[in-house]
Structures are given as C-alpha cells and as structure tokens.
C-alpha cells in the first residue's frame, strides 16, 4: 500500500464517486484529507464512510464566496497542503439548441470558473513541491453530441493545466489533469439521471468504449494519485483513463 503519511490533501467534490475514491486511497495511506460536497445527505454519508481522519466540508464549487470561505477553512484545519484535486463537476446532457443561459452557467460555474478560482485561492496554501490534479473528461476534445456546454467547460481545464503548470514552476508545483471516460459513479457525472437513464448510459459506454467496459472509481483514483504523487517529472499534461475511448483505439472487427 502507498504511504501518504504526513501528507495533506484537499479534494473538491469528494463526497461520492471518484473524489471519494481518491480520498479513501489517501486516507488508507495515512494522509489527512479535506473533501468538499454540496448535498447534505451525501456529506453525512461521506463523514460516516471516511471517519474522523477526514474533514468533510459543505462548499459550493460554483460560488466564489464559498471558495473564499473554503480557503479559510483549509488554512484553519490543515494549514499548508501537499495535494489539491479539483474534481467537482457537473454535466447536463442536451443538444446545443436546448442549452439555456441557466444550464450553460451552471456547468461553467462549477467546472470552469469554480475550478479556476479554487486553484487561485488554494495555490498559496500548497507547499512548494506539491501538486494539483484536475478531473477533466474524455469529452474535453472531440464532438460528443449533447455535451456542447459541458465539453467546452472541461476543455478550458486543459488550458488552465498548462498555464498554471508554467506559472507554478518556480514553486515546483506540478499541475496535471486526469481525463475519465465512462466511469461507474452514483451520477456518471450527470446528476439527476434516473436509474433507467443511468443503465442506458452505462450500456452506451460499454458498447462504444474500445475496452468494452466502463471504468471503476479506483482506476481514476490510481491515475490521479500517480499524477499527484509519483509523476515527479510530469507537469502540464493530461492522462486519459477512458478504456481507449478518446484515443482512436478500435476494437478489431471480426
Ligand atoms: N462519471 C463519469 O463517467 C465521468 C466521466 C468524465 C468526467 N467526469 C468528471 O469527473 C468528476 C467526478 O465525477 P463523478 O462521476 O465522480 O461525479 P459524482 O459521483 O456526481 O461526484 C461529484 C462530486 O462533486 C460534488 N459536486 C457536484 N457539484 C458540486 C458543487 N457545485 N459544489 C460542490 N461539490 C459538488 C458532488 O457532491 P454532491 O453531489 O453531494 O453535492 C460529489 O462529491 C466530475 O468533474 C465529472 O465531470 C465523470
């Protein structure tokens, strides 16, 4: 098991799904973690699951006031941190003709604006030599129908990854992104899916993904922790964890 003892990490959107898996792996290795979420029920469930070594904080990733407050809470509870995971995200599936200003703003506020300002607020708390990992999406490139606003909101994260990697080089803080394909999480990244819609989404993923299966949250956690901790000569890049979906890989035709 990896040894994260003495390390401190913040994970936005860590109350379920991939963020929770990252938190659990860090805690298992002895790290101290602070995770955020918004939904109270999920916050209580995460507190019970992660135990007393974790700080579980209600904080809306799309609100600049909440991000400012989060900075104060992190400073108060953890002081300097080693790793920051900007993982909170949301998607609304709709053709571009149906996108409203409200749905556009909801996705960009959490996925893009919130991600940007969370790094701006929390970067001063990261130890020199620390790291930042964004959770992007396989849909951050390519033309996935029904994901125009979401894809745009995630595409911006790769620009942030590269520019922040440059600006934080003098402090030896590495900045990278993990780019998941279809991953089995409570929401599949699309909050509000019905059970039938989720099953259909999973089936689509299992059909179109070259590896013919969806991914597990632990596979994302391993990739995110590799970038955060082990990839000491890697910065400004994106690691796809998508079963080959966004990589031009094709299942051989019989
Ligand atoms: N699952 C996939 O197939 C997939 C694929 C590609 C990319 N992604 C991306 O991967 C990341 C994690 O996705 P996931 O599937 O693990 O999602 P998830 O299971 O829905 O978990 C998302 C986490 O983010 C939190 N969150 C959502 N909106 C928030 C907000 N406004 N403020 C604070 N916290 C918020 C959620 O908390 P509450 O809901 O409790 O508030 C939860 O802790 C997201 O950025 C998503 O876009 C997912």
Coordinates of C-alpha atoms in Angstrom, one line a residue, residues 2-228:
X2 CA 1.2 3.5 -0.8
X3 CA 2.5 5.6 2.1
X4 CA 1.0 9.0 2.3
X5 CA 1.7 9.6 6.0
X6 CA 2.3 13.2 6.8
X7 CA 0.7 14.4 3.6
X8 CA -2.3 16.7 3.5
X9 CA -4.8 16.9 0.6
X10 CA -7.9 18.8 -0.5
X11 CA -10.4 17.1 -2.9
X12 CA -13.3 19.2 -4.2
X13 CA -16.3 17.0 -4.9
X14 CA -15.1 14.3 -2.6
X15 CA -18.3 13.1 -1.0
X16 CA -19.0 10.4 -3.6
X17 CA -17.8 9.0 -6.9
X18 CA -14.2 9.5 -8.0
X19 CA -13.4 12.1 -5.4
X20 CA -14.4 9.8 -2.6
X21 CA -12.2 7.1 -4.1
X22 CA -9.2 9.4 -4.1
X23 CA -10.0 10.4 -0.5
X24 CA -10.2 6.8 0.6
X25 CA -6.9 5.9 -1.0
X26 CA -5.2 8.8 0.6
X27 CA -6.6 8.1 4.0
X28 CA -5.6 4.4 3.7
X29 CA -2.1 5.5 3.1
X30 CA -2.1 7.7 6.2
X31 CA -2.8 11.2 4.7
X32 CA -5.0 13.8 6.2
X33 CA -7.8 14.9 3.8
X34 CA -10.4 17.5 3.4
X35 CA -13.2 16.9 1.0
X36 CA -16.0 19.1 -0.2
X37 CA -19.5 18.5 -1.4
X38 CA -22.8 20.3 -1.6
X39 CA -25.6 17.8 -0.9
X40 CA -26.1 17.4 2.9
X41 CA -27.1 13.8 2.7
X42 CA -24.0 12.9 0.8
X43 CA -21.9 14.9 3.2
X44 CA -23.3 12.9 6.2
X45 CA -22.7 9.7 4.3
X46 CA -19.1 10.7 3.5
X47 CA -18.5 11.6 7.1
X48 CA -19.6 8.1 8.2
X49 CA -17.7 6.4 5.4
X50 CA -14.4 8.3 5.7
X51 CA -14.3 8.5 9.5
X52 CA -12.8 11.1 11.9
X53 CA -9.5 11.5 10.0
X54 CA -11.3 13.3 7.2
X55 CA -12.7 16.8 7.2
X56 CA -15.9 16.9 5.2
X57 CA -17.0 20.4 4.3
X58 CA -20.1 21.8 2.6
X59 CA -18.8 24.2 -0.1
X60 CA -20.4 25.0 -3.4
X61 CA -17.7 24.7 -6.1
X62 CA -19.5 27.2 -8.3
X63 CA -19.6 30.0 -5.7
X64 CA -16.7 32.5 -5.4
X65 CA -17.9 33.4 -1.9
X66 CA -17.8 29.7 -0.9
X67 CA -14.4 29.3 -2.4
X68 CA -13.1 32.2 -0.4
X69 CA -14.5 30.6 2.8
X70 CA -13.1 27.2 1.8
X71 CA -9.6 28.8 1.6
X72 CA -10.1 30.0 5.2
X73 CA -11.3 26.6 6.4
X74 CA -8.4 24.7 4.7
X75 CA -6.0 27.2 6.3
X76 CA -7.6 26.7 9.7
X77 CA -7.9 22.9 9.6
X78 CA -4.9 21.8 7.5
X79 CA -2.6 24.8 7.1
X80 CA -0.2 24.0 4.2
X81 CA -1.3 21.2 1.9
X82 CA 0.6 18.9 -0.4
X83 CA -2.0 17.9 -3.0
X84 CA -5.1 19.6 -4.4
X85 CA -7.6 17.7 -6.5
X86 CA -10.1 19.9 -8.4
X87 CA -12.6 17.2 -9.1
X88 CA -16.1 18.6 -8.5
X89 CA -18.0 18.8 -11.8
X90 CA -21.4 18.6 -13.3
X91 CA -22.9 17.8 -16.7
X92 CA -26.2 18.4 -18.3
X93 CA -27.0 16.3 -21.4
X94 CA -28.8 18.4 -24.0
X95 CA -28.4 19.3 -27.7
X96 CA -26.8 22.8 -28.1
X97 CA -30.2 24.1 -29.4
X98 CA -31.7 23.4 -26.0
X99 CA -28.9 24.9 -23.9
X100 CA -30.2 27.8 -21.8
X101 CA -28.2 30.5 -20.1
X102 CA -29.0 28.9 -16.8
X103 CA -27.7 25.4 -17.8
X104 CA -24.7 26.9 -19.5
X105 CA -23.8 28.9 -16.4
X106 CA -24.4 26.0 -14.0
X107 CA -21.8 23.9 -15.9
X108 CA -19.3 26.7 -16.5
X109 CA -19.6 28.0 -12.9
X110 CA -18.7 24.6 -11.3
X111 CA -16.5 23.0 -13.9
X112 CA -14.6 26.1 -15.2
X113 CA -14.9 29.3 -13.2
X114 CA -15.0 27.5 -9.8
X115 CA -12.1 25.3 -10.8
X116 CA -10.0 28.4 -11.8
X117 CA -10.8 30.4 -8.6
X118 CA -10.4 27.4 -6.3
X119 CA -6.8 27.0 -7.6
X120 CA -6.2 30.7 -7.3
X121 CA -7.4 30.7 -3.7
X122 CA -5.8 27.5 -2.6
X123 CA -2.5 27.6 -4.5
X124 CA -0.8 29.8 -1.9
X125 CA -1.6 27.1 0.7
X126 CA 0.2 24.4 -1.4
X127 CA 3.7 23.5 -0.2
X128 CA 6.4 24.1 -2.7
X129 CA 6.9 20.8 -4.4
X130 CA 3.2 19.9 -4.1
X131 CA 0.8 19.2 -6.9
X132 CA -2.6 19.9 -8.4
X133 CA -4.8 17.5 -10.4
X134 CA -7.9 18.5 -12.3
X135 CA -10.6 16.0 -13.3
X136 CA -11.5 16.7 -16.9
X137 CA -13.4 14.4 -19.2
X138 CA -13.0 12.3 -22.3
X139 CA -15.5 14.8 -23.8
X140 CA -13.0 17.7 -23.4
X141 CA -12.0 17.1 -27.0
X142 CA -14.0 15.6 -29.9
X143 CA -17.6 16.2 -30.8
X144 CA -19.7 14.2 -28.4
X145 CA -23.3 15.1 -29.2
X146 CA -25.4 16.5 -26.4
X147 CA -22.3 17.8 -24.5
X148 CA -21.5 21.1 -26.0
X149 CA -21.5 23.3 -22.9
X150 CA -20.0 20.5 -20.8
X151 CA -17.3 19.8 -23.3
X152 CA -16.4 23.5 -23.5
X153 CA -16.3 23.8 -19.8
X154 CA -13.9 20.9 -19.5
X155 CA -11.8 21.8 -22.5
X156 CA -10.8 25.0 -20.6
X157 CA -9.4 22.9 -17.8
X158 CA -6.6 21.7 -20.1
X159 CA -5.6 25.3 -20.8
X160 CA -5.6 26.0 -17.1
X161 CA -3.5 22.9 -16.5
X162 CA -0.8 24.1 -18.9
X163 CA -0.7 27.8 -17.9
X164 CA -0.9 27.0 -14.2
X165 CA 1.9 24.4 -14.7
X166 CA 4.0 27.2 -16.1
X167 CA 3.2 29.8 -13.5
X168 CA 3.7 27.4 -10.6
X169 CA 7.0 26.0 -11.9
X170 CA 9.1 28.4 -9.8
X171 CA 7.5 26.8 -6.7
X172 CA 8.0 23.3 -8.2
X173 CA 4.2 22.6 -8.0
X174 CA 3.2 20.2 -10.8
X175 CA -0.2 20.6 -12.4
X176 CA -1.8 17.8 -14.4
X177 CA -5.3 16.5 -15.4
X178 CA -6.9 13.1 -15.4
X179 CA -9.4 12.6 -18.2
X180 CA -12.0 9.9 -17.4
X181 CA -14.2 8.0 -19.9
X182 CA -17.4 6.2 -18.7
X183 CA -16.9 5.6 -15.0
X184 CA -19.4 3.9 -12.7
X185 CA -20.2 6.6 -10.1
X186 CA -23.6 7.4 -8.5
X187 CA -24.3 10.1 -11.1
X188 CA -22.0 9.0 -14.0
X189 CA -21.1 12.7 -13.8
X190 CA -24.6 13.7 -14.8
X191 CA -26.6 14.5 -11.6
X192 CA -30.3 13.6 -11.7
X193 CA -30.1 10.6 -14.1
X194 CA -33.0 8.2 -13.4
X195 CA -32.0 4.5 -12.8
X196 CA -33.1 3.7 -16.4
X197 CA -31.1 6.6 -17.9
X198 CA -28.1 5.6 -15.9
X199 CA -28.4 2.0 -17.1
X200 CA -28.7 3.2 -20.7
X201 CA -25.7 5.5 -20.3
X202 CA -23.6 2.6 -18.9
X203 CA -24.7 0.4 -21.7
X204 CA -23.7 3.0 -24.2
X205 CA -20.3 3.3 -22.5
X206 CA -19.8 -0.5 -22.6
X207 CA -20.6 -0.5 -26.3
X208 CA -18.6 2.4 -27.6
X209 CA -15.6 2.1 -25.3
X210 CA -12.8 0.1 -27.1
X211 CA -12.2 -1.9 -23.9
X212 CA -15.9 -2.8 -23.9
X213 CA -16.4 -1.9 -20.3
X214 CA -16.9 1.1 -18.1
X215 CA -14.2 2.1 -15.6
X216 CA -14.2 1.9 -11.8
X217 CA -13.6 4.9 -9.5
X218 CA -10.5 3.1 -8.1
X219 CA -9.0 3.2 -11.6
X220 CA -9.4 7.0 -11.7
X221 CA -8.1 7.3 -8.1
X222 CA -4.9 5.4 -9.0
X223 CA -4.3 7.6 -12.1
X224 CA -5.0 10.8 -10.1
X225 CA -2.7 9.8 -7.3
X226 CA 0.0 8.8 -9.8
X227 CA -0.1 12.3 -11.3
X228 CA -0.3 13.9 -7.8

